[in-house]
DNA sequence: AGCACGCCGACT
DNA sequence: GTCGGCGTGCTC
């Protein structure tokens, strides 16, 4: 017998669709979330395909779930992401299914509204209630009673007599952003950019607009420019999505948005939970939520009519998802734009090399906003050669830098000391026997956190109390810290400038994001003289009084095995040094370095970013690294440390022998590959240049099927950077 | 991912 | 003699 069959994708790490018989009389459409019998239990899934066929030995689908249908365009995106990241489709599906906990049925709030009828007997209390309800709007029962100064019983009585009617109260719908609320006065350059972005949004009506790189330094008005693209999308009745790398740092953005559009946009991130998440999900699917600001996960929601995706700070590494399904939200945003179609705007002051190259090759349009209004005074950047003018042994702030800090603070200005390293000292050892404090889980050193009186592994999070005697030789008080962390710099600052007000900011900052924000506000208003911080202070907040920036160790990060190390360091230091001097006040930045001739350092000093990028691009091309070659990360996880490392080594050797890895292969091989402890499992991450991704996928499948599995639970994941394929 | 089935150690 | 460890395998 021929009947309707549904091929259903279940949100489990499986690649196969499961076929079910559709009961007679049940109409389903592709994208419909459904319940299906699955082994001994019931699972939820999404109809991927419907077809006619004989379903004699198939189970019968239980029925649809009352949840938004995943649009065809979104299903296409999910298929693409799965294919791209070599992840099973079922592993990608949950990213689009944020059904909160579907088990907990939503209890609709009961609202009441005037019917126009009058009660048989009028009382003063009833009059007050009806006076308020006279506008015909629906209100929550409690709210109405409260407003009228009566008990809920009066309202109930009016309902019984037909003067009020009950209805399921919809959530108080916040008004839609108004594109004409308060249009900003744009400079001529901003106007040109805004018009081009709006034109791209308009173009979605007839085709696929080219993605746009919007480049402009902080304060050049990128945000105002892309606000006009959002306004255009609003005028067309469509939705916009603004992706941000760290949603925690976006409160300022939400306010600016509200100034321009009258209301705050909807924010989607992991912190939004429960009912609010459910409602927002539904509003996104219905098209009621017009503008969504979100972290990378917001990209996979079932937008009804998405016209614009803005990826703010597109160079930010936070767009890379390194957990579960490995994807880069910036690249997937470009794909989503192509599928919707929607305009895609990649905004940054320091675009990534990949995006630069894509713009140069004409795959992206490139709009530059010239430097800030009123002439931005770029900070004057100088190096301090630590070999010649370094501080005495055991100190980290060179005399010229100390002098600059002294002078700035004496003028009532602020100084920032930047060191991208948490804790007191990166390496701790025993003076008597040389014992190194190492993490019991990883091959990483323990970092002393003097403030917390603890040794912390920055790799896996292992924490232990700082011991008072050496566990190896038993020596008492023999601990020697080696090298600086921000806490140690803070100590040195306290001795150098005892009368100055200082603060140390890192992700260890006690009190969480809330307190950090208030602290940053206080700093901006001058509550402190010297700020010591990690990369946390590199972005986000403006410090108008800051005139001197000192980079304690500009060489840090240049030597890591990451092929993007130079680019990352350049961008980070450009951001940090750029914080010196606001408006017309010139700032000064000092780079403490042992290698002043290093291309990254030289480029920062000369300010010739273009040349740096050109050289970096040429080098990457020669080395066939992204965006010119394919980089993959093999992630091997297992229960046992040594076995996992050994496994990673054989894996890379085998892949090399099979020719699925490129020539001299392993960029960061298993010998140096860091091992980390993640959720109770050891994890080795190896960067490799992949030959053909397809082959790598096939190889891994075969290898896992046939290869030895010495310890249980070893898994291999592949993370392909897709920029080079676009 | 769950949740079965399936063989080897310490307990009422 | 059982309860229970997690290794392996399946889910239309």
XYZ file of C-alpha atoms (C1' of nucleotides) in Angstrom:
750
model
C 0.000 0.000 0.000
C 1.288 3.435 -0.901
C 1.021 6.095 1.736
C 2.675 9.226 3.026
C 6.026 8.745 4.692
C 7.998 11.326 6.657
C 11.792 11.364 6.841
C 12.570 12.803 10.235
C 15.808 14.282 11.578
C 16.287 13.753 15.290
C 18.509 16.076 17.346
C 21.102 13.421 18.121
C 24.601 13.107 16.717
C 23.389 10.935 13.846
C 23.510 11.650 10.164
C 20.633 9.472 9.079
C 17.029 10.453 8.621
C 14.455 8.096 10.120
C 11.335 7.234 8.136
C 7.891 6.998 9.665
C 4.375 6.411 8.428
C 2.209 9.481 8.643
C -1.188 8.560 10.108
C -4.114 8.972 7.737
C -5.662 12.382 7.965
C -2.599 14.038 9.450
C -1.155 16.768 7.290
C 2.460 17.670 7.806
C 4.847 19.969 6.033
C 8.631 19.760 5.852
C 10.151 21.641 8.773
C 7.392 20.629 11.173
C 8.652 19.562 14.607
C 7.147 16.204 15.517
C 7.199 13.522 18.170
C 8.289 10.099 16.994
C 8.711 6.698 18.623
C 12.436 6.140 18.847
C 13.670 2.834 20.161
C 12.190 2.264 23.573
C 11.292 5.909 24.025
C 9.826 8.880 22.249
C 11.971 11.542 20.668
C 11.336 14.882 19.093
C 12.451 15.480 15.570
C 11.829 17.642 12.546
C 10.253 16.493 9.294
C 12.960 16.890 6.663
C 11.172 15.277 3.723
C 7.740 13.956 2.851
C 7.243 11.293 0.200
C 4.903 8.558 -0.955
C 5.887 4.957 -0.450
C 5.148 1.618 1.117
C 5.765 1.793 4.807
C 4.947 -1.731 5.863
C 7.720 -2.146 8.389
C 7.899 1.446 9.606
C 6.699 2.868 12.865
C 4.032 5.507 12.886
C 4.822 9.109 13.681
C 3.169 10.266 16.907
C 2.202 13.756 15.836
C 3.205 17.367 15.399
C 4.579 19.501 18.203
C 3.162 22.937 18.743
C 6.372 24.711 17.778
C 7.408 26.935 14.896
C 8.052 25.228 11.574
C 11.694 25.473 10.496
C 11.640 27.342 7.183
C 13.154 25.734 4.119
C 15.943 28.332 4.059
C 16.920 27.465 7.593
C 16.895 23.733 6.856
C 19.146 24.416 3.918
C 21.507 26.307 6.235
C 21.544 23.455 8.732
C 22.309 20.970 5.964
C 25.102 23.225 4.776
C 26.621 23.640 8.229
C 26.564 19.891 8.784
C 28.213 19.253 5.448
C 30.716 22.017 5.978
C 31.801 21.168 9.483
C 31.733 17.418 8.895
C 29.201 17.140 11.693
C 26.228 14.801 11.605
C 23.077 16.657 10.655
C 21.410 15.619 13.866
C 24.164 17.351 15.833
C 23.457 20.628 14.051
C 19.690 20.494 14.488
C 19.615 21.448 18.198
C 21.166 24.804 17.321
C 17.887 25.722 15.629
C 15.634 24.105 18.219
C 15.677 26.295 21.271
C 12.401 25.026 22.601
C 13.416 25.818 26.173
C 12.105 22.767 27.970
C 9.133 21.762 25.897
C 7.890 19.564 28.703
C 6.780 22.508 30.741
C 3.582 23.685 29.119
C 3.206 27.411 28.989
C 0.412 28.554 31.255
C -1.294 31.382 29.455
C -1.928 34.362 31.650
C -5.578 35.270 31.873
C -6.527 38.726 30.823
C -9.810 40.621 30.850
C -11.308 43.248 28.625
C -14.473 45.328 28.644
C -17.378 44.004 26.563
C -19.359 47.217 26.615
C -22.165 45.571 28.566
C -23.012 47.006 31.970
C -23.457 44.955 35.141
C -26.946 44.617 36.622
C -25.897 46.477 39.723
C -23.298 49.248 39.580
C -21.114 49.973 42.593
C -18.354 52.530 43.104
C -15.742 49.786 42.948
C -17.203 48.420 39.739
C -17.330 51.898 38.235
C -13.655 52.437 38.869
C -12.817 49.112 37.229
C -14.962 49.788 34.184
C -13.605 53.311 33.847
C -10.130 51.901 33.490
C -11.253 49.098 31.219
C -13.302 51.466 29.046
C -10.508 51.779 26.476
C -11.175 48.187 25.437
C -7.584 47.058 25.997
C -6.880 43.674 27.504
C -5.226 43.667 30.912
C -4.138 41.060 33.392
C -6.788 40.509 36.022
C -4.482 41.346 38.902
C -3.214 44.429 37.216
C -6.675 45.798 36.573
C -7.786 45.188 40.127
C -4.674 46.855 41.429
C -5.090 49.884 39.186
C -8.691 50.352 40.274
C -7.830 49.835 43.919
C -10.216 46.921 44.280
C -9.844 43.265 45.059
C -9.742 40.619 42.366
C -13.213 39.571 43.522
C -14.754 42.719 42.008
C -13.194 41.909 38.651
C -14.432 38.320 38.883
C -17.927 39.593 39.619
C -17.882 41.752 36.503
C -16.747 38.803 34.453
C -19.655 36.738 35.805
C -22.099 39.459 34.834
C -20.710 39.796 31.348
C -19.325 43.308 31.676
C -15.798 41.931 31.221
C -14.664 38.982 29.196
C -11.625 36.815 29.797
C -9.115 35.986 27.130
C -5.698 34.473 26.959
C -3.426 37.418 27.506
C -0.637 37.684 25.032
C 2.677 38.751 26.388
C 2.940 42.474 26.577
C 4.236 43.072 23.109
C 6.967 45.630 23.052
C 6.471 48.075 20.232
C 8.454 47.519 17.078
C 11.546 49.651 16.505
C 10.625 52.768 14.551
C 12.926 53.482 11.603
C 11.991 57.167 11.792
C 12.205 57.607 15.555
C 15.351 59.745 15.678
C 17.407 59.575 12.499
C 20.982 60.489 13.255
C 22.729 63.369 11.584
C 25.275 61.572 9.456
C 28.488 62.900 8.068
C 28.869 62.838 4.305
C 31.005 59.697 4.504
C 28.586 57.961 6.831
C 25.764 58.910 4.479
C 27.503 57.277 1.551
C 28.117 54.107 3.580
C 24.589 54.070 4.994
C 23.084 54.456 1.528
C 25.171 51.581 0.173
C 24.144 49.315 3.053
C 20.482 50.252 2.693
C 20.717 49.592 -1.036
C 22.000 46.087 -0.310
C 19.019 45.465 1.946
C 16.698 46.722 -0.790
C 18.396 44.423 -3.261
C 17.264 41.364 -1.275
C 13.861 41.842 -2.896
C 15.270 40.798 -6.245
C 18.458 38.833 -5.628
C 21.431 38.076 -3.440
C 23.430 41.147 -2.452
C 27.194 40.904 -2.216
C 28.397 40.749 1.410
C 29.875 44.058 2.521
C 32.962 44.664 4.605
C 32.399 47.862 6.563
C 35.764 49.050 7.798
C 36.291 51.998 10.081
C 38.163 52.784 13.272
C 36.351 53.072 16.570
C 34.340 56.246 16.565
C 34.154 56.470 12.793
C 30.424 55.793 12.909
C 30.084 52.204 11.689
C 27.180 51.590 14.009
C 25.261 54.646 12.836
C 25.847 53.563 9.250
C 24.499 50.071 9.682
C 21.600 51.392 11.756
C 20.376 52.864 8.467
C 20.465 49.381 6.945
C 18.332 48.174 9.847
C 15.975 51.092 9.245
C 15.675 50.010 5.624
C 14.873 46.432 6.656
C 12.256 47.758 9.079
C 10.653 49.834 6.326
C 10.409 46.691 4.239
C 8.759 44.906 7.157
C 11.665 42.480 7.475
C 13.910 41.348 10.287
C 17.499 42.210 11.123
C 20.053 40.303 13.132
C 23.090 41.921 14.699
C 25.695 39.430 15.855
C 28.100 40.451 18.610
C 31.064 38.457 19.839
C 30.341 39.014 23.512
C 26.811 39.894 24.353
C 27.801 40.814 27.893
C 29.535 43.930 26.630
C 26.616 45.228 24.607
C 24.578 47.238 27.102
C 25.906 50.431 25.565
C 24.869 49.219 22.151
C 21.313 48.521 23.307
C 21.028 52.087 24.600
C 22.324 53.584 21.374
C 19.854 51.458 19.465
C 17.010 52.686 21.668
C 18.034 56.299 21.017
C 17.857 55.737 17.297
C 14.793 53.465 17.097
C 12.792 54.250 20.227
C 12.960 50.777 21.765
C 15.645 48.302 22.677
C 16.117 45.380 20.315
C 15.508 41.812 21.442
C 18.631 40.226 22.878
C 19.315 36.530 22.353
C 22.112 34.777 24.207
C 22.688 31.868 26.514
C 21.702 33.949 29.519
C 18.162 34.399 28.216
C 16.258 31.465 29.526
C 12.906 30.005 30.380
C 9.772 31.763 29.348
C 11.514 34.745 27.872
C 13.524 32.537 25.578
C 10.414 30.658 24.509
C 8.536 33.837 23.739
C 11.400 35.387 21.842
C 11.844 32.203 19.822
C 8.181 32.341 18.873
C 8.382 36.046 18.017
C 11.403 35.448 15.819
C 9.555 32.674 14.016
C 6.411 34.754 13.569
C 8.350 37.790 12.410
C 7.146 39.908 15.322
C 10.684 40.394 16.644
C 12.048 42.826 14.092
C 15.581 43.317 15.341
C 17.552 40.725 17.269
C 20.957 41.290 18.825
C 22.653 38.092 19.704
C 25.671 35.936 20.218
C 26.655 33.523 17.457
C 23.918 31.051 18.396
C 21.278 33.567 17.285
C 22.261 32.846 13.694
C 20.358 29.543 13.614
C 16.952 30.749 14.730
C 13.911 30.357 12.460
C 13.552 33.966 11.311
C 10.378 34.486 9.338
C 11.786 37.148 7.037
C 15.438 37.955 7.589
C 16.673 40.831 5.443
C 19.935 41.817 7.115
C 22.695 40.187 9.151
C 25.339 42.423 10.689
C 28.432 40.724 12.082
C 29.935 43.341 14.379
C 33.656 43.044 15.162
C 33.865 40.405 12.481
C 37.535 39.682 13.240
C 36.740 38.572 16.775
C 37.774 35.036 17.615
C 34.638 34.704 19.706
C 32.701 33.891 16.546
C 34.392 30.560 16.421
C 32.438 27.820 18.072
C 34.958 25.292 19.336
C 32.616 23.076 21.232
C 30.397 20.410 19.761
C 29.767 21.454 16.177
C 32.741 23.568 15.148
C 31.700 26.508 13.044
C 32.585 30.110 12.405
C 29.508 32.277 12.835
C 30.856 34.989 10.522
C 31.170 32.584 7.629
C 27.874 30.881 8.331
C 26.284 34.346 8.382
C 27.539 34.861 4.827
C 25.991 31.528 3.878
C 22.725 32.372 5.562
C 22.671 35.672 3.693
C 23.045 33.815 0.430
C 20.244 31.376 1.265
C 17.657 33.846 2.606
C 18.604 36.098 0.752
C 19.709 38.760 3.221
C 22.269 41.528 3.118
C 25.387 40.691 5.126
C 27.510 43.418 6.684
C 30.850 42.523 8.284
C 31.879 45.451 10.455
C 35.287 45.914 12.024
C 37.999 48.416 12.788
C 40.569 45.696 12.186
C 39.129 43.224 9.683
C 40.517 39.725 9.668
C 42.944 38.755 6.977
C 40.395 36.359 5.493
C 37.838 39.097 5.095
C 40.419 41.509 3.689
C 41.411 38.995 1.078
C 37.793 38.285 0.211
C 37.253 42.005 -0.229
C 40.373 42.397 -2.357
C 39.310 39.543 -4.584
C 35.934 41.145 -5.078
C 33.955 38.485 -3.266
C 32.922 41.138 -0.771
C 32.246 44.802 -1.344
C 34.464 47.074 0.736
C 33.238 50.282 2.306
C 35.704 52.320 4.320
C 34.747 54.984 6.782
C 37.550 57.498 7.043
C 39.026 58.365 10.366
C 37.154 60.062 13.033
C 35.393 63.301 12.706
C 37.523 66.227 13.707
C 40.672 64.361 12.806
C 41.556 61.434 14.967
C 44.963 61.741 16.478
C 46.469 58.299 16.309
C 48.624 57.579 19.304
C 52.330 57.947 18.941
C 53.712 54.435 19.391
C 57.265 53.829 20.559
C 59.153 50.705 21.506
C 61.152 50.213 24.654
C 63.972 47.804 23.928
C 64.054 45.604 26.995
C 67.603 44.467 26.231
C 68.938 48.015 26.485
C 66.501 49.916 28.694
C 64.765 47.182 30.619
C 63.981 47.339 34.313
C 66.215 45.729 36.955
C 65.938 42.013 37.624
C 62.581 40.987 39.033
C 60.800 44.109 37.777
C 58.779 44.471 34.624
C 58.106 48.144 34.088
C 60.984 49.838 32.281
C 62.112 53.282 33.527
C 60.941 55.186 30.423
C 57.456 53.732 30.787
C 57.382 54.491 34.504
C 58.358 58.071 33.731
C 55.576 58.418 31.167
C 53.036 57.071 33.659
C 54.311 59.483 36.279
C 53.979 62.441 33.918
C 50.510 61.490 32.694
C 49.026 60.920 36.110
C 50.609 64.143 37.345
C 48.600 65.936 34.633
C 45.431 64.263 35.903
C 45.320 61.816 33.027
C 45.117 58.053 33.176
C 47.560 55.310 32.222
C 46.845 51.750 31.157
C 49.255 48.899 31.634
C 48.344 46.041 29.377
C 49.470 42.472 29.896
C 47.496 39.637 28.443
C 48.223 37.238 31.243
C 46.109 36.554 34.288
C 47.388 35.761 37.722
C 50.634 36.594 39.484
C 53.202 34.561 37.578
C 52.874 32.183 34.630
C 55.380 29.716 36.069
C 55.967 28.777 39.650
C 58.833 26.650 40.864
C 60.730 25.600 43.948
C 63.934 27.538 44.558
C 65.501 24.621 46.397
C 64.897 21.689 44.050
C 63.567 23.236 40.867
C 60.203 21.493 41.144
C 57.707 22.934 38.695
C 54.106 23.205 39.731
C 52.270 21.434 36.945
C 48.630 20.684 36.388
C 47.762 17.102 37.301
C 45.418 16.940 34.309
C 47.215 18.848 31.590
C 50.720 19.416 30.390
C 50.391 23.025 31.490
C 52.042 24.906 34.308
C 50.019 26.095 37.217
C 49.668 29.848 37.452
C 49.968 31.417 40.850
C 47.046 33.624 41.822
C 48.372 35.372 44.894
C 45.150 37.245 45.582
C 43.193 33.999 45.761
C 46.124 32.177 47.386
C 45.748 29.455 44.786
C 47.538 27.765 41.921
C 45.296 27.688 38.881
C 45.518 25.840 35.574
C 44.438 28.234 32.834
C 43.952 25.296 30.535
C 41.433 23.153 32.350
C 40.454 25.221 35.354
C 42.112 23.016 37.962
C 42.580 24.937 41.222
C 44.640 24.049 44.264
C 45.656 25.954 47.364
C 49.104 27.477 47.149
C 51.186 25.094 49.277
C 53.508 26.479 51.955
C 56.099 23.811 51.354
C 57.422 22.137 48.232
C 55.639 18.839 47.522
C 58.865 17.478 46.051
C 61.655 18.407 48.506
C 59.607 19.633 51.440
C 61.348 23.015 51.507
C 59.346 25.695 53.283
C 58.710 29.064 51.597
C 60.792 28.090 48.592
C 58.218 29.054 45.964
C 59.600 31.349 43.287
C 57.351 33.028 40.768
C 58.818 33.330 37.267
C 57.622 35.994 34.878
C 54.865 38.530 35.221
C 51.086 38.350 35.310
C 48.739 41.273 35.879
C 48.689 40.703 39.615
C 52.449 41.008 39.748
C 52.364 44.187 37.686
C 49.795 45.539 40.115
C 52.207 44.807 42.960
C 55.011 46.610 41.175
C 52.768 49.587 40.412
C 51.844 49.758 44.077
C 55.517 50.089 45.028
C 56.375 52.479 42.180
C 53.336 54.724 42.611
C 52.092 54.196 46.150
C 49.952 57.331 46.102
C 48.109 56.543 42.872
C 44.714 54.898 42.670
C 44.959 51.673 40.697
C 42.695 48.851 39.598
C 43.427 45.473 38.069
C 40.968 44.093 35.543
C 40.950 40.554 34.236
C 38.385 37.846 33.796
C 39.097 36.834 37.400
C 37.598 40.112 38.517
C 35.451 39.281 41.532
C 31.774 40.088 41.377
C 31.079 39.148 37.799
C 30.072 41.136 34.746
C 27.749 43.460 36.646
C 30.404 44.806 38.972
C 32.880 44.947 36.139
C 30.576 47.246 34.210
C 30.081 49.656 37.075
C 33.823 49.591 37.668
C 34.499 50.432 34.019
C 32.042 53.336 34.241
C 33.835 54.591 37.336
C 37.187 54.400 35.573
C 35.817 56.313 32.586
C 34.757 59.119 34.907
C 38.209 59.323 36.437
C 37.904 57.273 39.595
C 41.327 55.834 39.102
C 44.807 56.776 37.838
C 46.374 53.554 36.640
C 44.521 50.629 35.099
C 46.231 47.261 34.855
C 44.445 44.793 32.655
C 44.307 41.852 30.299
C 42.559 41.855 26.909
C 39.368 42.577 28.787
C 40.306 46.271 28.597
C 41.213 46.108 24.907
C 37.685 46.489 23.662
C 34.375 47.897 24.601
C 34.679 50.710 27.029
C 35.941 54.180 26.252
C 38.259 55.836 28.719
C 38.287 59.529 27.819
C 41.033 60.421 30.292
C 43.490 57.790 29.115
C 46.635 59.263 27.584
C 49.338 56.633 28.088
C 49.224 52.937 27.267
C 52.079 50.649 28.197
C 52.224 47.158 26.770
C 54.212 45.223 29.336
C 55.111 42.332 27.045
C 54.478 43.101 23.410
C 56.175 39.860 22.378
C 53.598 37.761 24.160
C 51.578 35.810 21.654
C 54.032 36.191 18.790
C 55.557 32.786 19.316
C 52.509 30.602 19.750
C 51.976 27.821 17.229
C 48.801 29.358 15.941
C 49.284 30.433 12.313
C 47.164 33.462 13.065
C 49.370 34.550 15.975
C 50.922 37.522 14.188
C 47.599 38.781 12.920
C 45.927 38.369 16.285
C 48.723 40.103 18.144
C 48.757 42.968 15.680
C 45.018 43.476 15.988
C 45.023 43.199 19.753
C 47.905 45.628 20.221
C 46.453 48.016 17.670
C 43.237 48.048 19.667
C 44.969 48.464 22.996
C 47.348 51.201 21.913
C 44.481 52.930 20.132
C 42.873 53.538 23.478
C 45.458 56.165 24.312
C 44.245 59.645 23.583
C 40.694 60.487 22.767
C 39.340 63.283 20.684
C 41.951 65.924 19.964
C 44.242 64.883 22.780
C 47.231 62.962 21.426
C 48.096 59.774 23.257
C 51.303 57.846 23.623
C 51.805 54.111 23.661
C 54.899 52.134 24.636
C 55.654 48.610 23.549
C 58.089 46.804 25.806
C 59.798 44.270 23.580
C 62.886 42.147 23.162
C 62.507 42.114 19.390
C 61.810 45.641 18.175
C 62.488 44.576 14.587
C 59.734 41.960 14.550
C 57.312 42.730 11.680
C 54.353 43.020 14.029
C 56.130 45.447 16.345
C 57.586 47.429 13.445
C 54.180 47.710 11.787
C 52.600 48.986 14.996
C 55.297 51.624 15.419
C 55.195 52.797 11.817
C 51.399 52.661 11.773
C 51.630 51.038 8.353
C 48.895 48.449 8.732
C 48.486 48.043 5.012
C 52.055 46.918 4.593
C 51.771 44.492 7.483
C 48.684 42.917 6.003
C 50.260 42.717 2.573
C 53.290 40.895 3.968
C 51.201 38.635 6.143
C 48.995 37.831 3.169
C 51.994 36.937 1.033
C 53.372 34.686 3.753
C 50.093 32.906 4.258
C 49.749 32.367 0.555
C 53.252 30.925 0.335
C 52.608 28.631 3.286
C 49.168 27.689 2.001
C 47.535 28.707 5.223
C 44.085 30.266 5.488
C 42.685 32.018 3.609
C 44.731 30.317 0.903
C 44.865 26.808 2.276
C 42.766 24.588 4.415
C 43.360 24.388 8.088
C 41.690 21.713 10.108
C 41.770 20.959 13.778
C 41.783 17.341 14.801
C 40.457 17.040 18.269
C 41.091 13.771 20.003
C 39.416 13.181 23.301
C 39.778 10.291 25.663
C 39.664 9.255 29.257
C 43.383 8.629 29.655
C 45.993 11.341 29.219
C 48.902 9.394 27.766
C 46.720 7.172 25.625
C 44.965 10.195 24.194
C 48.250 11.822 23.298
C 49.502 8.587 21.753
C 46.301 8.218 19.831
C 46.568 11.712 18.449
C 50.088 10.948 17.294
C 49.113 7.760 15.450
C 46.135 9.538 13.966
C 48.262 12.290 12.479
C 50.855 9.785 11.252
C 48.187 7.703 9.589
C 46.544 10.714 7.997
C 49.917 11.871 6.775
C 50.668 8.469 5.281
C 47.305 8.380 3.550
C 48.026 11.752 1.978
C 45.001 13.499 3.384
C 47.171 16.005 5.165
C 49.273 18.479 3.272
C 53.015 18.124 2.617
C 54.867 18.960 5.801
C 51.630 18.625 7.510
C 51.204 19.225 11.008
C 51.231 22.918 11.810
C 50.996 22.275 15.494
C 51.739 18.597 15.833
C 50.798 16.280 18.642
C 54.177 16.643 20.281
C 53.507 20.285 21.075
C 49.745 20.043 21.012
C 48.335 21.170 24.304
C 46.329 18.663 26.237
C 43.429 19.967 28.199
C 40.874 18.585 30.562
C 37.396 19.331 29.353
C 34.405 17.979 31.175
C 36.388 15.158 32.685
C 38.035 14.123 29.423
C 41.467 14.777 28.103
C 41.546 16.617 24.865
C 44.317 17.179 22.323
C 43.811 19.712 19.608
C 46.081 19.493 16.593
C 46.119 22.040 13.834
C 46.869 20.547 10.457
C 46.870 21.655 6.873
C 44.337 19.473 5.191
C 44.670 18.356 1.609
C 41.070 17.683 0.620
C 38.433 17.942 3.264
C 36.326 15.257 1.699
C 39.215 12.821 1.933
C 39.867 13.789 5.511
C 36.277 13.044 6.373
C 36.398 9.653 4.694
C 39.732 8.844 6.263
C 38.486 9.642 9.737
C 35.417 7.504 9.267
C 37.462 4.523 8.129
C 40.115 5.060 10.727
C 37.587 5.211 13.519
C 35.844 2.102 12.217
C 38.990 0.015 11.753
C 41.548 1.624 14.023
C 42.478 0.529 17.490
C 40.532 2.047 20.310
C 42.889 1.672 23.249
C 40.825 3.607 25.738
C 37.145 4.043 25.646
C 35.507 7.164 24.393
C 38.107 8.608 22.089
C 36.505 10.897 19.606
C 37.756 12.839 16.662
C 36.271 16.085 15.518
C 37.200 18.153 12.562
C 37.029 21.868 12.367
C 37.423 23.288 8.926
C 37.892 26.969 8.432
C 35.651 27.598 5.448
C 36.778 31.101 4.555
C 39.056 29.784 1.837
C 36.229 27.945 0.131
C 33.788 30.794 -0.190
C 22.750 11.293 23.113
C 19.914 7.756 25.904
C 19.055 3.259 26.946
C 19.430 -1.348 26.285
C 22.069 -5.793 26.684
C 26.053 -8.114 28.522
C 29.705 -10.093 31.010
C 33.010 -9.790 35.691
C 33.836 -7.895 41.206
C 32.032 -6.891 46.380
C 28.031 -7.308 49.230
C 22.768 -8.004 51.785
C 24.148 -16.525 45.210
C 22.630 -11.128 43.485
C 23.595 -5.761 42.537
C 26.134 -3.045 39.557
C 30.412 -1.477 36.997
C 30.629 0.761 32.133
C 31.989 -1.338 27.152
C 29.361 -1.943 22.812
C 25.507 -1.232 19.797
C 21.049 0.449 18.130
C 17.469 3.690 17.381
C 12.770 4.056 11.155
